[in-house]
Structures are given as structure tokens and as C-alpha cells.
PDB file of C-alpha atoms in Angstrom:
ATOM      1  CA  UNK A   1       0.000   0.000   0.000  1.00  0.00           C
ATOM      2  CA  UNK A   2       1.401   3.380  -0.974  1.00  0.00           C
ATOM      3  CA  UNK A   3       0.206   6.626   0.556  1.00  0.00           C
ATOM      4  CA  UNK A   4       1.064  10.211  -0.143  1.00  0.00           C
ATOM      5  CA  UNK A   5       0.015  13.639   1.009  1.00  0.00           C
ATOM      6  CA  UNK A   6      -0.822  16.199  -1.655  1.00  0.00           C
ATOM      7  CA  UNK A   7      -1.979  19.785  -1.421  1.00  0.00           C
ATOM      8  CA  UNK A   8      -5.519  18.575  -2.037  1.00  0.00           C
ATOM      9  CA  UNK A   9      -5.614  15.916   0.646  1.00  0.00           C
ATOM     10  CA  UNK A  10      -4.333  12.534   1.687  1.00  0.00           C
ATOM     11  CA  UNK A  11      -4.510   9.773  -0.905  1.00  0.00           C
ATOM     12  CA  UNK A  12      -3.881   6.093  -0.507  1.00  0.00           C
ATOM     13  CA  UNK A  13      -3.611   3.368  -3.134  1.00  0.00           C
ATOM     14  CA  UNK A  14      -5.888   0.531  -2.077  1.00  0.00           C
ATOM     15  CA  UNK A  15      -5.636  -2.362  -4.539  1.00  0.00           C
ATOM     16  CA  UNK A  16      -3.037  -1.310  -7.038  1.00  0.00           C
ATOM     17  CA  UNK A  17      -1.339   1.779  -8.344  1.00  0.00           C
ATOM     18  CA  UNK A  18      -4.364   2.980 -10.328  1.00  0.00           C
ATOM     19  CA  UNK A  19      -6.971   2.737  -7.571  1.00  0.00           C
ATOM     20  CA  UNK A  20      -6.961   5.688  -5.206  1.00  0.00           C
ATOM     21  CA  UNK A  21      -9.198   6.615  -2.314  1.00  0.00           C
ATOM     22  CA  UNK A  22      -9.251  10.101  -0.857  1.00  0.00           C
ATOM     23  CA  UNK A  23      -9.311  10.125   2.931  1.00  0.00           C
ATOM     24  CA  UNK A  24     -10.979  13.127   4.474  1.00  0.00           C
ATOM     25  CA  UNK A  25      -9.569  12.529   7.942  1.00  0.00           C
ATOM     26  CA  UNK A  26      -6.201  11.210   9.001  1.00  0.00           C
ATOM     27  CA  UNK A  27      -3.689  11.467  11.800  1.00  0.00           C
ATOM     28  CA  UNK A  28      -0.784  13.536  10.469  1.00  0.00           C
ATOM     29  CA  UNK A  29       2.311  12.047  12.009  1.00  0.00           C
ATOM     30  CA  UNK A  30       4.945  13.369   9.669  1.00  0.00           C
ATOM     31  CA  UNK A  31       8.095  14.660  11.284  1.00  0.00           C
ATOM     32  CA  UNK A  32       7.516  18.105   9.826  1.00  0.00           C
ATOM     33  CA  UNK A  33       4.053  18.352  11.367  1.00  0.00           C
ATOM     34  CA  UNK A  34       5.275  17.193  14.766  1.00  0.00           C
ATOM     35  CA  UNK A  35       8.285  19.523  14.674  1.00  0.00           C
ATOM     36  CA  UNK A  36       6.043  22.442  13.738  1.00  0.00           C
ATOM     37  CA  UNK A  37       3.667  21.761  16.627  1.00  0.00           C
ATOM     38  CA  UNK A  38       6.553  21.371  19.072  1.00  0.00           C
ATOM     39  CA  UNK A  39       8.013  24.706  18.005  1.00  0.00           C
ATOM     40  CA  UNK A  40       4.636  26.370  18.522  1.00  0.00           C
ATOM     41  CA  UNK A  41       4.254  24.690  21.903  1.00  0.00           C
ATOM     42  CA  UNK A  42       7.701  25.903  22.915  1.00  0.00           C
ATOM     43  CA  UNK A  43       6.699  29.446  22.021  1.00  0.00           C
ATOM     44  CA  UNK A  44       3.441  29.208  23.937  1.00  0.00           C
ATOM     45  CA  UNK A  45       5.203  27.871  27.036  1.00  0.00           C
ATOM     46  CA  UNK A  46       7.571  30.848  26.849  1.00  0.00           C
ATOM     47  CA  UNK A  47       4.505  33.127  26.846  1.00  0.00           C
ATOM     48  CA  UNK A  48       3.101  31.707  30.082  1.00  0.00           C
ATOM     49  CA  UNK A  49       2.974  34.207  32.927  1.00  0.00           C
ATOM     50  CA  UNK A  50       2.321  33.756  36.622  1.00  0.00           C
ATOM     51  CA  UNK A  51       0.732  37.141  37.280  1.00  0.00           C
ATOM     52  CA  UNK A  52      -2.190  35.858  39.324  1.00  0.00           C
ATOM     53  CA  UNK A  53      -3.017  35.725  43.026  1.00  0.00           C
ATOM     54  CA  UNK A  54      -1.400  32.305  43.443  1.00  0.00           C
ATOM     55  CA  UNK A  55       1.701  33.134  41.392  1.00  0.00           C
ATOM     56  CA  UNK A  56       1.073  29.983  39.342  1.00  0.00           C
ATOM     57  CA  UNK A  57       1.604  29.169  35.686  1.00  0.00           C
ATOM     58  CA  UNK A  58      -1.617  27.883  34.143  1.00  0.00           C
ATOM     59  CA  UNK A  59      -0.909  25.359  31.396  1.00  0.00           C
ATOM     60  CA  UNK A  60      -4.509  25.785  30.271  1.00  0.00           C
ATOM     61  CA  UNK A  61      -3.484  29.233  28.969  1.00  0.00           C
ATOM     62  CA  UNK A  62      -1.778  27.351  26.136  1.00  0.00           C
ATOM     63  CA  UNK A  63      -5.231  26.532  24.732  1.00  0.00           C
ATOM     64  CA  UNK A  64      -5.990  30.240  24.414  1.00  0.00           C
ATOM     65  CA  UNK A  65      -2.638  30.788  22.672  1.00  0.00           C
ATOM     66  CA  UNK A  66      -3.396  27.989  20.196  1.00  0.00           C
ATOM     67  CA  UNK A  67      -6.843  29.391  19.419  1.00  0.00           C
ATOM     68  CA  UNK A  68      -5.319  32.851  18.995  1.00  0.00           C
ATOM     69  CA  UNK A  69      -2.808  31.403  16.506  1.00  0.00           C
ATOM     70  CA  UNK A  70      -5.536  29.534  14.577  1.00  0.00           C
ATOM     71  CA  UNK A  71      -4.295  26.110  15.638  1.00  0.00           C
ATOM     72  CA  UNK A  72      -7.072  23.593  16.126  1.00  0.00           C
ATOM     73  CA  UNK A  73      -7.554  22.308  19.643  1.00  0.00           C
ATOM     74  CA  UNK A  74      -9.153  18.902  19.962  1.00  0.00           C
ATOM     75  CA  UNK A  75     -10.554  17.579  23.242  1.00  0.00           C
ATOM     76  CA  UNK A  76      -9.172  14.352  24.614  1.00  0.00           C
ATOM     77  CA  UNK A  77     -11.328  12.118  26.759  1.00  0.00           C
ATOM     78  CA  UNK A  78      -9.510  10.401  29.593  1.00  0.00           C
ATOM     79  CA  UNK A  79     -10.653   7.274  31.370  1.00  0.00           C
ATOM     80  CA  UNK A  80      -9.031   8.217  34.652  1.00  0.00           C
ATOM     81  CA  UNK A  81      -9.325  11.838  35.866  1.00  0.00           C
ATOM     82  CA  UNK A  82      -6.198  11.422  38.006  1.00  0.00           C
ATOM     83  CA  UNK A  83      -4.158  11.244  34.796  1.00  0.00           C
ATOM     84  CA  UNK A  84      -4.796  14.948  34.198  1.00  0.00           C
ATOM     85  CA  UNK A  85      -5.082  16.111  37.805  1.00  0.00           C
ATOM     86  CA  UNK A  86      -3.218  19.267  38.753  1.00  0.00           C
ATOM     87  CA  UNK A  87      -0.908  19.450  41.753  1.00  0.00           C
ATOM     88  CA  UNK A  88      -1.172  22.443  44.078  1.00  0.00           C
ATOM     89  CA  UNK A  89       0.144  21.133  47.383  1.00  0.00           C
ATOM     90  CA  UNK A  90       2.142  18.323  48.959  1.00  0.00           C
ATOM     91  CA  UNK A  91      -0.968  16.289  49.767  1.00  0.00           C
ATOM     92  CA  UNK A  92      -2.013  16.258  46.112  1.00  0.00           C
ATOM     93  CA  UNK A  93       1.550  15.415  45.091  1.00  0.00           C
ATOM     94  CA  UNK A  94       1.590  12.456  47.491  1.00  0.00           C
ATOM     95  CA  UNK A  95      -1.814  11.280  46.257  1.00  0.00           C
ATOM     96  CA  UNK A  96      -0.735  11.336  42.620  1.00  0.00           C
ATOM     97  CA  UNK A  97       2.569   9.646  43.470  1.00  0.00           C
ATOM     98  CA  UNK A  98       0.632   6.807  45.121  1.00  0.00           C
ATOM     99  CA  UNK A  99      -1.641   6.545  42.071  1.00  0.00           C
ATOM    100  CA  UNK A 100       1.441   6.376  39.811  1.00  0.00           C
ATOM    101  CA  UNK A 101       3.042   3.679  41.979  1.00  0.00           C
ATOM    102  CA  UNK A 102      -0.169   1.627  41.948  1.00  0.00           C
ATOM    103  CA  UNK A 103      -0.206   1.802  38.143  1.00  0.00           C
ATOM    104  CA  UNK A 104       3.449   0.710  38.039  1.00  0.00           C
ATOM    105  CA  UNK A 105       2.708  -2.243  40.329  1.00  0.00           C
ATOM    106  CA  UNK A 106      -0.307  -3.279  38.228  1.00  0.00           C
ATOM    107  CA  UNK A 107       1.811  -3.166  35.077  1.00  0.00           C
ATOM    108  CA  UNK A 108       4.513  -5.341  36.641  1.00  0.00           C
ATOM    109  CA  UNK A 109       1.944  -7.916  37.745  1.00  0.00           C
ATOM    110  CA  UNK A 110       0.221  -7.939  34.343  1.00  0.00           C
ATOM    111  CA  UNK A 111       3.607  -8.695  32.809  1.00  0.00           C
ATOM    112  CA  UNK A 112       4.191 -11.721  35.039  1.00  0.00           C
ATOM    113  CA  UNK A 113       5.904 -10.394  38.177  1.00  0.00           C
ATOM    114  CA  UNK A 114       4.675 -11.383  41.632  1.00  0.00           C
ATOM    115  CA  UNK A 115       4.634  -8.503  44.122  1.00  0.00           C
ATOM    116  CA  UNK A 116       4.409  -9.719  47.718  1.00  0.00           C
ATOM    117  CA  UNK A 117       2.773  -6.416  48.717  1.00  0.00           C
ATOM    118  CA  UNK A 118       1.998  -4.153  45.753  1.00  0.00           C
ATOM    119  CA  UNK A 119       1.287  -1.212  48.075  1.00  0.00           C
ATOM    120  CA  UNK A 120       4.884  -1.288  49.356  1.00  0.00           C
ATOM    121  CA  UNK A 121       6.780  -1.400  46.073  1.00  0.00           C
ATOM    122  CA  UNK A 122       7.957   1.933  44.685  1.00  0.00           C
ATOM    123  CA  UNK A 123       9.411   2.053  41.195  1.00  0.00           C
ATOM    124  CA  UNK A 124      11.931   4.827  40.546  1.00  0.00           C
ATOM    125  CA  UNK A 125      13.138   5.043  36.973  1.00  0.00           C
ATOM    126  CA  UNK A 126      12.745   2.218  34.484  1.00  0.00           C
ATOM    127  CA  UNK A 127      12.260  -1.380  35.565  1.00  0.00           C
ATOM    128  CA  UNK A 128      11.924  -4.457  33.404  1.00  0.00           C
ATOM    129  CA  UNK A 129      11.328  -7.945  34.737  1.00  0.00           C
ATOM    130  CA  UNK A 130      11.053 -11.457  33.428  1.00  0.00           C
ATOM    131  CA  UNK A 131       8.174 -13.847  33.975  1.00  0.00           C
ATOM    132  CA  UNK A 132       7.690 -15.379  37.424  1.00  0.00           C
ATOM    133  CA  UNK A 133       9.933 -12.841  39.171  1.00  0.00           C
ATOM    134  CA  UNK A 134       9.111 -12.266  42.848  1.00  0.00           C
ATOM    135  CA  UNK A 135       9.591  -8.770  44.264  1.00  0.00           C
ATOM    136  CA  UNK A 136       9.565  -8.398  48.040  1.00  0.00           C
ATOM    137  CA  UNK A 137       8.396  -5.329  49.976  1.00  0.00           C
ATOM    138  CA  UNK A 138      10.323  -2.043  50.209  1.00  0.00           C
ATOM    139  CA  UNK A 139      12.481  -2.792  47.199  1.00  0.00           C
TER     140      UNK A 139
END
């Protein structure tokens, strides 16, 4: 299958070089597109200001910058609200750290590791295990 992007849209050859189908929607993952968006994001981050009562930088301001610059903003549904939860104090930081560690433990167990007490295993950095590995507490 051969695909190409033209000025008039995205075309893909389906069953041979002479059969083409025009796709009206696609996920542009070209390096140029990604690099362009990253450069814009970098600029928007540089524009962030903390001139509010809390002295905080609001990442949500980036949405306003994108709209201002005529860049489409698409909503993203998340299954777990904690994945996009903000952190404003040490209690919230600790809560999200625990959530992260629980996810890490679940991933290890899904991949074949046995955790003697999943609530007392903290993963720092990258960890890979083999099947039937046993991990004790406070490791």
C-alpha cells in the first residue's frame, strides 16, 4: 500500500497503483508536522505568565494561545481523571505519586511479576522484569 500527502488531501492506493481513495480525515504524524507543533508549543510555554493571586503558571493558557494562533484544539477524553489532575500542594503530590506507583505495580503484575505487597513497592526510573519474578516489599 502506498500513501502520499498532496496539497488537495491525503490519498492512498488501495488495490493497485491505479486505484486511489481520498481520505478526508487522518492522523498527520509526519516529522515536519510534529516539529512544527513542538516549536509552537515551545513558544506558547515561553509566553506563560504567573501574574495571578497564586503566582502559578496555568498550562490551560496554552489553549488560548493555540486558538489565537488559529491552531485547532481537539478535546481528549480520559478514562481516569487522576491522569490529568493538577498538583497544588504536597498532599495532592503524594496522592498522585501513590496513584502512579499503583499503576506501576499493576503493570509489573500484568507482565508476570509477583509482588508480595503491591502497596509497598515503589518504582523509581525504568524497571523491566522477566516472567515469574518475585519482588519483596520495600524494594
